[in-house]
Coordinates of C-alpha atoms in Angstrom, one line a residue:
Chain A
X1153 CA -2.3 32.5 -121.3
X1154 CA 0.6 30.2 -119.8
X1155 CA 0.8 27.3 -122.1
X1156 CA 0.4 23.7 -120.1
X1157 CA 3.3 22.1 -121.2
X1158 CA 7.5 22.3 -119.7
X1159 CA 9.7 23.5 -123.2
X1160 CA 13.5 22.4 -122.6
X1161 CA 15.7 24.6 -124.6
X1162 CA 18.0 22.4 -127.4
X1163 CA 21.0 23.8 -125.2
X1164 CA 19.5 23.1 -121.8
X1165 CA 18.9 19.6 -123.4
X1166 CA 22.6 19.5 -124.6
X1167 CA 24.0 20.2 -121.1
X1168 CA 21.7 17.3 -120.0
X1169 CA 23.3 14.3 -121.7
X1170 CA 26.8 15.9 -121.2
X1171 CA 26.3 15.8 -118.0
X1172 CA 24.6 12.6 -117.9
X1173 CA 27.8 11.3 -120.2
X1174 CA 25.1 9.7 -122.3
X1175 CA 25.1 9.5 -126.5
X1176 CA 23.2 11.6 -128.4
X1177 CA 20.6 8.4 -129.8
X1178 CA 20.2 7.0 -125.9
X1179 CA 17.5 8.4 -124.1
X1180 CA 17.8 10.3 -121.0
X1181 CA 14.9 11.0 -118.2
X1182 CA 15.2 14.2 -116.7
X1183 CA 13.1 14.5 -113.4
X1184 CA 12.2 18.4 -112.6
X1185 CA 10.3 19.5 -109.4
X1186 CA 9.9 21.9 -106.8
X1187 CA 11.0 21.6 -103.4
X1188 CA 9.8 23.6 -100.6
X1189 CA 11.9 25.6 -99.2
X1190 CA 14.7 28.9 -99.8
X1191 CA 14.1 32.4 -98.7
X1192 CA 11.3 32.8 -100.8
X1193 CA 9.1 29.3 -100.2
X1194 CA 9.3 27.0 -103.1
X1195 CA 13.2 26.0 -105.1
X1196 CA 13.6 24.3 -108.4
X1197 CA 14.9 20.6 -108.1
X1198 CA 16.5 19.0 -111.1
X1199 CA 17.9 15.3 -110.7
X1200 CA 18.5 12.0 -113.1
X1201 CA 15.2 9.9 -112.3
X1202 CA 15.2 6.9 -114.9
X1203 CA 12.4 5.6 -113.4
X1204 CA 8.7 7.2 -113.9
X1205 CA 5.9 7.2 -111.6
X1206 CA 2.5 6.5 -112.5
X1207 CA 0.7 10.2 -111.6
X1208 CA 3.9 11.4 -113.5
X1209 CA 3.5 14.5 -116.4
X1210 CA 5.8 12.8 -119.1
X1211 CA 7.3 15.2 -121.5
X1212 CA 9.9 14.4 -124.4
X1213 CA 12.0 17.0 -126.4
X1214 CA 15.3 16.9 -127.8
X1215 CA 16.0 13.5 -127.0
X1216 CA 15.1 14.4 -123.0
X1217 CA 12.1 12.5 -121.2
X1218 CA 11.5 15.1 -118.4
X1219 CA 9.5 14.2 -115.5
X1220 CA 7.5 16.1 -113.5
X1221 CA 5.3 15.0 -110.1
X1222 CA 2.0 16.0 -110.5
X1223 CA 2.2 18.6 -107.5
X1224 CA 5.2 20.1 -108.6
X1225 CA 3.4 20.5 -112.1
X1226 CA 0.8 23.3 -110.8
X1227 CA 3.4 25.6 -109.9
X1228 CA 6.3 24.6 -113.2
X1229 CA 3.1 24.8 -116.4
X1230 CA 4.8 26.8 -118.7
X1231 CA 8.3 27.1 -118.2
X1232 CA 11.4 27.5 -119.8
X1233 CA 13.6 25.4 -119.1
X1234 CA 17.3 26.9 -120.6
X1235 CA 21.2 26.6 -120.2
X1236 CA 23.2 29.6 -119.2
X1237 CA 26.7 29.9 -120.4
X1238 CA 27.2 33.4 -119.6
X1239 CA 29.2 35.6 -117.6
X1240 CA 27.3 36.0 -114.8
X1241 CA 27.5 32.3 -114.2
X1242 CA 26.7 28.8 -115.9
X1243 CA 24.1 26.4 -114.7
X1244 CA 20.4 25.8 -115.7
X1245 CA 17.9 28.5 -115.6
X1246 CA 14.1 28.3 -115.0
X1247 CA 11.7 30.8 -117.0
X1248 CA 9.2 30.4 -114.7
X1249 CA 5.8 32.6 -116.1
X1250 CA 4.4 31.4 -112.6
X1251 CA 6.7 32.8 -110.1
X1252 CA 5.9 36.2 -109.1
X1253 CA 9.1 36.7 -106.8
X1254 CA 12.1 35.6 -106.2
X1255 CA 14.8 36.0 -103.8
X1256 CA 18.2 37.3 -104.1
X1257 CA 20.2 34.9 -105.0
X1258 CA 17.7 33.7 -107.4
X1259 CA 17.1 30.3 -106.1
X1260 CA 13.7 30.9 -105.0
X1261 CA 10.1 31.8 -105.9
X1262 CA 7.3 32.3 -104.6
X1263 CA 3.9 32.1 -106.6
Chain B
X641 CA -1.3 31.5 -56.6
X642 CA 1.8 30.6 -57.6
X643 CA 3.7 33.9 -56.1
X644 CA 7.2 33.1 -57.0
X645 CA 9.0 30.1 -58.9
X646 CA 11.1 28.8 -56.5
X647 CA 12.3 25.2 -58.4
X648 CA 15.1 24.6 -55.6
X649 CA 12.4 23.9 -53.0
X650 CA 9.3 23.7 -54.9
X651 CA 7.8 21.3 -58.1
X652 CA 4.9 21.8 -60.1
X653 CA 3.1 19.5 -62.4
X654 CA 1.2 21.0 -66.2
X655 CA -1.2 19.0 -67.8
X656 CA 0.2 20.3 -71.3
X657 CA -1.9 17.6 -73.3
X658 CA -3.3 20.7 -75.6
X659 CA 0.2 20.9 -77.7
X660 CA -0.4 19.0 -81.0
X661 CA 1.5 15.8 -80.9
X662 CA 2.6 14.8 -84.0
X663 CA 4.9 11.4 -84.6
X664 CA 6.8 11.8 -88.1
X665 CA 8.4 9.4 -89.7
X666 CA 10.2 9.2 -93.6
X667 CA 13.7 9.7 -94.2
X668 CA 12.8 13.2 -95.3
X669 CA 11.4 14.4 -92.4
X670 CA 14.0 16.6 -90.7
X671 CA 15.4 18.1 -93.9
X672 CA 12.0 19.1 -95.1
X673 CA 11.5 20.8 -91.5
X674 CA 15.1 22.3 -91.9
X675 CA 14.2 23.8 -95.0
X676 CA 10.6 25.6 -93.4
X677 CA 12.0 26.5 -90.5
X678 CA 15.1 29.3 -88.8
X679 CA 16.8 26.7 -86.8
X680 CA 19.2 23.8 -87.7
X681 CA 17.4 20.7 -86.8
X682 CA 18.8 18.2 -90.1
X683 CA 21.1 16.8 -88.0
X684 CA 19.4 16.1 -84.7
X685 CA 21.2 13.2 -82.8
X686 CA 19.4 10.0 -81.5
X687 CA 17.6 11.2 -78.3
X688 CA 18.1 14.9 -78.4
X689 CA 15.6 17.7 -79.4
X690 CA 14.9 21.6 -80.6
X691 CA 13.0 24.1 -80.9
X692 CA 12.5 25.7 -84.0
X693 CA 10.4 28.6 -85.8
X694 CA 7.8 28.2 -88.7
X695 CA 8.0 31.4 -90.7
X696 CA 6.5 32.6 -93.9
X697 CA 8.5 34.2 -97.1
X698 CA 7.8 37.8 -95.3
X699 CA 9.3 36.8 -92.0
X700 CA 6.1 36.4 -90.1
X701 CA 6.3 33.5 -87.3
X702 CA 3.3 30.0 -88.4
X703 CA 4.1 28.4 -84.8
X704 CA 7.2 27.2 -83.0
X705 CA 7.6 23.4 -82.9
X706 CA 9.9 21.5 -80.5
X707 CA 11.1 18.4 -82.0
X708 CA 12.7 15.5 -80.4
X709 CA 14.4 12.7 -82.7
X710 CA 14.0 9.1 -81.2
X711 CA 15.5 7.0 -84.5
X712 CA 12.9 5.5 -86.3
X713 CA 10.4 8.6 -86.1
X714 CA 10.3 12.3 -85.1
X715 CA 8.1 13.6 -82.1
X716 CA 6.8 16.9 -83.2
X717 CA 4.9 19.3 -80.8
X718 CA 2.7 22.9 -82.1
X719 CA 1.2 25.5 -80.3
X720 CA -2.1 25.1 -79.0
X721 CA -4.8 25.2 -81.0
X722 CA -2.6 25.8 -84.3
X723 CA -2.1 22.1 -85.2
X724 CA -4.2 22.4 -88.1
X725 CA -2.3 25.7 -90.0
X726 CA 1.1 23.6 -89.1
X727 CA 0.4 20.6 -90.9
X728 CA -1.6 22.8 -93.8
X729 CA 1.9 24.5 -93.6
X730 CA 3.8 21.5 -94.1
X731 CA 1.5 19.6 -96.5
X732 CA 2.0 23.3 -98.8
X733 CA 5.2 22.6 -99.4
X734 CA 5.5 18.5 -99.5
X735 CA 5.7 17.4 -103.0
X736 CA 7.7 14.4 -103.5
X737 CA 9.8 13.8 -99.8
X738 CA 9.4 10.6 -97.8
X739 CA 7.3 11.9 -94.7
X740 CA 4.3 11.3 -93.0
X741 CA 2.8 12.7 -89.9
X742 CA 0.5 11.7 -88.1
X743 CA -1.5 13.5 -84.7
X744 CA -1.2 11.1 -81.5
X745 CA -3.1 12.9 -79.4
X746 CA -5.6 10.4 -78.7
X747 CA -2.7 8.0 -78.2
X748 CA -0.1 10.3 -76.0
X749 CA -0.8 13.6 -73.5
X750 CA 1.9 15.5 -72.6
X751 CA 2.5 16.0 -68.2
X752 CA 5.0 19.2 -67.6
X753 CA 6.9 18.5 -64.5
X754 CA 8.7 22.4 -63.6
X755 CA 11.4 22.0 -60.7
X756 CA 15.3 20.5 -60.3
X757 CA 14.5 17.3 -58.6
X758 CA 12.2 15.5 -61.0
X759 CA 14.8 13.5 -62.8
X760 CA 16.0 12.3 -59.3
X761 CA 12.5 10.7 -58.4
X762 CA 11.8 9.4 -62.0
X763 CA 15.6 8.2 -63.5
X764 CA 17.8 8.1 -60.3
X765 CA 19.8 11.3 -61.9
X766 CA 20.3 15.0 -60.8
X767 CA 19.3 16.0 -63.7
X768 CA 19.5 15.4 -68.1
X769 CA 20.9 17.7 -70.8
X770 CA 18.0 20.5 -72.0
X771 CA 16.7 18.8 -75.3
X772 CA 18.0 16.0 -74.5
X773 CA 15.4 12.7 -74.0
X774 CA 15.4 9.1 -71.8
X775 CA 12.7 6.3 -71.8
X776 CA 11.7 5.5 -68.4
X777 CA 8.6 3.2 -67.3
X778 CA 6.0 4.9 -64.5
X779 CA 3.6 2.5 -62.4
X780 CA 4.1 0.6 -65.3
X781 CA 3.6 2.5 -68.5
X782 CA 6.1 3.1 -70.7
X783 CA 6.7 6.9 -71.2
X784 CA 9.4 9.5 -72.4
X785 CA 11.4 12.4 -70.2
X786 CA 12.5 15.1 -72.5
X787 CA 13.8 18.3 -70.8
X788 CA 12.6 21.4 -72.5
X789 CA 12.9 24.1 -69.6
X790 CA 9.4 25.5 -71.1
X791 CA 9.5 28.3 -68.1
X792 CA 13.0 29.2 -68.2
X793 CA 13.9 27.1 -64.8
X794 CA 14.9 23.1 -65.1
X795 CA 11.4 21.9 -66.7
X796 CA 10.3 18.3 -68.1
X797 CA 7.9 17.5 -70.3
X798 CA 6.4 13.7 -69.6
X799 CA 5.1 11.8 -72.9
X800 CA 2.5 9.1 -71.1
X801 CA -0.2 6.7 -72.5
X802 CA -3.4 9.1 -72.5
X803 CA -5.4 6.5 -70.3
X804 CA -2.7 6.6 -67.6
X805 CA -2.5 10.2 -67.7
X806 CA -4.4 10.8 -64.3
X807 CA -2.8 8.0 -63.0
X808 CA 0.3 9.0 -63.5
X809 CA -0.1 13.0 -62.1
X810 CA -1.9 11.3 -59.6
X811 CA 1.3 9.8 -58.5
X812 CA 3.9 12.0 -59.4
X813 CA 1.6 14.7 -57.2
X814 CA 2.7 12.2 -54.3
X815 CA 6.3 11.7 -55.0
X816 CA 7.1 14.3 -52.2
X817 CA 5.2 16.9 -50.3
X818 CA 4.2 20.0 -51.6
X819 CA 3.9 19.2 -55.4
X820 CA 1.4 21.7 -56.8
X821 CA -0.8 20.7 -59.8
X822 CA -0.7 24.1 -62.0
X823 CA -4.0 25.3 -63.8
X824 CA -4.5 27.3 -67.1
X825 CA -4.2 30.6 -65.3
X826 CA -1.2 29.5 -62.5
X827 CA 0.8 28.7 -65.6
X828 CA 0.0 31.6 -68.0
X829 CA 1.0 33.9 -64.2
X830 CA 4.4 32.3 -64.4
X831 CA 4.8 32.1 -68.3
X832 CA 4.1 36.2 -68.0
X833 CA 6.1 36.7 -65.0
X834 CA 9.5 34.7 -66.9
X835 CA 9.0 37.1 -69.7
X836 CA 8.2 34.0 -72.5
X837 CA 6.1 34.4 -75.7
X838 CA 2.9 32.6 -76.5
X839 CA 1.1 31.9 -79.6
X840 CA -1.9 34.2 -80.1
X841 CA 0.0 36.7 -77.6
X842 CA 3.3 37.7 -78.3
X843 CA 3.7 34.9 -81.4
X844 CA 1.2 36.2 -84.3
X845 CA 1.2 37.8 -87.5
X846 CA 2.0 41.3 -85.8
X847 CA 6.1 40.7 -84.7
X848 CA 8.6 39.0 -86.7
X849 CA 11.1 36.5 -84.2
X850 CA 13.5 39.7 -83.5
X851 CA 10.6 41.6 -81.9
X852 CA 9.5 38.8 -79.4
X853 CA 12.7 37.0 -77.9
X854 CA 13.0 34.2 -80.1
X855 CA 16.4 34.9 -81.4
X856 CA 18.0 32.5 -80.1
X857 CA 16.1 29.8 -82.7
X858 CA 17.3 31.7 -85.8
X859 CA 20.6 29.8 -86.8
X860 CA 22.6 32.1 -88.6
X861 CA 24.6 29.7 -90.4
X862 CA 21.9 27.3 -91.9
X863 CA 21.1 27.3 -95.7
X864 CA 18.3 28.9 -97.0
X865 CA 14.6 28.5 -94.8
X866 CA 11.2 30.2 -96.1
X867 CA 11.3 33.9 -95.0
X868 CA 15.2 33.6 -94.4
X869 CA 16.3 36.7 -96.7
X870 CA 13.7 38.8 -94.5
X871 CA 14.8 37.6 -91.2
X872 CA 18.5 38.6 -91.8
X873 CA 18.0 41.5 -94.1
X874 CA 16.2 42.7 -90.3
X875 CA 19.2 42.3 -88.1
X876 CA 22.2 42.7 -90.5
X877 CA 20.8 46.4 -91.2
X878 CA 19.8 47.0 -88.2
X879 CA 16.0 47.0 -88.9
X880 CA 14.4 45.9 -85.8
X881 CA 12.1 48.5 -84.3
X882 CA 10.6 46.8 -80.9
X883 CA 11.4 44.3 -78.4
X884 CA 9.5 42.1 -75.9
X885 CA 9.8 43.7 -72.3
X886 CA 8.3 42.6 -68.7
X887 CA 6.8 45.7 -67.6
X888 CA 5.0 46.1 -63.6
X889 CA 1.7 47.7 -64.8
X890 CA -1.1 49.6 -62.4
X891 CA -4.3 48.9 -64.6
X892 CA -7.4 48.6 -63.5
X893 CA -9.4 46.8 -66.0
X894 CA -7.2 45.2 -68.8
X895 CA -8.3 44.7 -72.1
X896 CA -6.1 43.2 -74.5
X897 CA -4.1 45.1 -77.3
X898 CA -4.0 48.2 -74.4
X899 CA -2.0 50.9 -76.2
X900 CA 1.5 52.2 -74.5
X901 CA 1.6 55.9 -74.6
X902 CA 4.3 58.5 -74.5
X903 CA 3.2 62.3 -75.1
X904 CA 1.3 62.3 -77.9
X905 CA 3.1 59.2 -79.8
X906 CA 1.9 55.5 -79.8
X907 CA 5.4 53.3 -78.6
X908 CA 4.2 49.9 -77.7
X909 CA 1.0 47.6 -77.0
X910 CA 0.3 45.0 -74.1
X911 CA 0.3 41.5 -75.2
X912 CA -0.3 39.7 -72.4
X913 CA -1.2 40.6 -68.8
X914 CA -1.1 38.5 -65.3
X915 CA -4.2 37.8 -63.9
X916 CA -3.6 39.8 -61.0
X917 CA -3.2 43.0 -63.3
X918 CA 0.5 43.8 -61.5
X919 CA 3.0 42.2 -64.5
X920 CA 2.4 42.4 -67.9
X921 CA 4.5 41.9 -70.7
X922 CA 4.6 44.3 -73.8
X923 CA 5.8 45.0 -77.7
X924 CA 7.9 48.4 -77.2
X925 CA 9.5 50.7 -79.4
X926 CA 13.1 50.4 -79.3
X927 CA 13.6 53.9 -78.6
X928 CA 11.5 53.6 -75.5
X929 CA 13.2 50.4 -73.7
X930 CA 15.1 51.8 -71.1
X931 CA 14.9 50.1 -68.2
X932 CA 12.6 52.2 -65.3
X933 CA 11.0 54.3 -67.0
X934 CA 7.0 54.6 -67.0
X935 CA 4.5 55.0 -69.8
X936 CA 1.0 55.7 -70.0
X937 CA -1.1 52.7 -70.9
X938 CA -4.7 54.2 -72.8
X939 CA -7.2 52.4 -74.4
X940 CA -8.5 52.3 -77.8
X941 CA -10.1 55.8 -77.6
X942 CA -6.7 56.9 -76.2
X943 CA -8.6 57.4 -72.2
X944 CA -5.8 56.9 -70.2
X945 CA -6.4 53.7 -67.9
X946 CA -3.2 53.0 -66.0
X947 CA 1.0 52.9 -66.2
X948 CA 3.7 50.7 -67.7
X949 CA 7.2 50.4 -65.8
X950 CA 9.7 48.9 -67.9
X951 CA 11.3 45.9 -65.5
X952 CA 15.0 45.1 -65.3
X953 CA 15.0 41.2 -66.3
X954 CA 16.7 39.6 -69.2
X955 CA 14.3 37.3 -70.7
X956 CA 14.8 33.6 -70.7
X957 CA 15.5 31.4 -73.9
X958 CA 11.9 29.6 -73.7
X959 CA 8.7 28.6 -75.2
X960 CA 5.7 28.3 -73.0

């Protein structure tokens, strides 16, 4: 069963405030969603949001608030949220247990 | 009947008022569109307009909307009767962007003027860029010229005030002789006789946008759009198997999805025939589109029931 909740990896949460420039005792809101559109129908969208709204799903790990719109929620419940440092390219990487394809390049799911 | 287009000498005048009207507005609008849809329309000018083509993640066409940006909102027009499945379309996949759209049908009905001199009568010019948009004011009312060339000629379509609508073709019928008022099945003749698609006909769940003309609305230099990978995957490799064609049919009673026939193998189907059962226009095999030859057309129980001539006519770049 896919567990209702978003999990941000201790990396992932790492590369956050780096690239926020933030110390590691200041808080930093993460806002994750999906945007329609890519080859496939629905992309990832990761931006700084420091302000909340009020139908907001509020998570906190690792020192990260993350917040997700309610809409976007439905289709993100139980993903992984992870950094890749690897070779076959850096950047953050969705385990999304909701997505049943995706397009070539990776950017896009469908559900 | 409307025998022959002649827009030099002739005009004609569509009540087009069953295309869903839409105004958008939100600072989101055209990207969100740009991101559902094969053509580039994120960076529409003030005043100027495009057609563009719905698609789903398999490559299917939803509609093709014609939008015209005017500054502070986006006019949006569907397919008849498919208002409903656009806007479901669009409300799938709007989570957080600024837009909202809203139907002005009751507000706005949409007059097609067809011929070259319209634009001297109404603006005192010869003529306006296609997709391009003025205000102008008519007995009156304030209304919107926006040149769409829906039949492949020099073509109009008039944004009025719905209660001035018969007003206003009243009038414009008298702005010279000879203006003909166009019904349902005078402008299906000449959409069939140009050789353009229609939702329901040629536009369905059956042809991807190669198949049916409409690739010249499939940017191939825009980011990613839903069903894009599909789309180009079918033209880069070669992949398309069949292509609209005008055909000059002897039937004698049509019924739609009328099979085309060579020996023993199924190559094509009708999708949409004249009224007069003399020009049709049909989905063919690629293998099979040389220009002059004839098919057999059968129907469902494979009786034969008349011929198919492939016509010699490059199809225009339009959306009835």
């Amino acid at each position: 069963m896919t567990p209702l909740t978003i999990t941000i990896t201790e990396n992932a949460a790492k590369h956050v405030r780096d690239f926020t420039g933030r110390e590691s005792e200041e808080n930093v809101s993460l806002r994750v969603g999906v945007k329609g559109g890519g080859c496939s129908g629905l992309t990832y969208d990761l931006s700084i949001d420091s302000e909340s709204l009020e139908t907001d799903k509020v998570i906190e790990e690792h020192g990260i608030t993350i917040l997700i719109d309610k809409k976007s929620y439905i289709f993100l419940a139980g993903t992984i949220l992870d950094y890749s440092g690897g070779l076959n390219g850096k950047g953050f990487v969705f385990s999304n247990p909701n997505a049943k394809t995706t397009c070539g390049c990776g950017t896009s799911f469908s559900v | 009947m409307v025998n022959k287009l002649s827009t030099k000498s002739q005009q004609y005048i569509f009540d087009r008022s069953y295309l869903g009207i839409y105004e958008l507005t939100g600072k989101d609008s055209l990207d969100l569109l740009n991101r559902l849809s094969s053509n580039k329309v994120d960076d529409l000018n003030i005043n100027h307009g495009d057609s563009t083509i719905l698609t789903n993640n398999k490559g299917r066409v939803i509609d093709v909307i014609t939008l015209f940006q005017l500054g502070s909102k986006t006019l949006m027009f569907t397919s008849k009767n498919n208002s409903q499945e656009v806007i479901d379309w669009i409300d799938t996949y709007t989570f957080i962007e600024d837009i909202s759209l809203v139907n002005i049908n009751s507000e706005f009905n949409l007059i097609t003027l067809i011929g070259d001199n319209w634009t001297e009568h109404l603006i005192q010019k010869p003529t306006i860029d296609k997709f391009t948009c003025e205000s102008l004011e008519i007995d009156g009312s304030s209304c919107l010229i926006m040149r769409t060339d829906p039949t492949g000629h020099i073509g109009y379509d008039l944004l009025v005030p719905a209660n001035k609508k018969e007003d206003i073709i009243n009038s414009l019928s008298k702005v010279k002789p000879n203006i003909e008022i166009l019904n349902d099945y005078q402008y299906d003749y000449i959409r069939i006789n140009e050789g353009i698609p229609r939702l329901d006909r040629e536009i369905n769940d059956d042809f991807n946008p190669w198949e049916i003309n409409l690739n010249y609305l499939i940017n191939m230099n825009k980011g990613c759009y839903i069903g894009q990978e599909v789309i180009l995957r079918l033209n880069t490799y070669e992949k398309v198997q069949k292509f609209l064609k005008k055909l000059s049919i002897k039937l004698e009673d049509h019924k739609h999805n009328t099979k085309i026939k060579f020996a023993d193998d199924d190559i094509g189907i009708i999708t949409s025939v004249d009224n007069t059962n003399k020009i049709a226009l049909g989905v063919i095999n690629k293998k099979y589109c040389e220009i002059g030859k004839t098919y057999q057309l059968v129907d469902q129980n494979s009786e034969s029931i008349g011929t198919a001539e492939i016509l010699e006519t490059e199809l225009p770049n339009s959306i009835a």
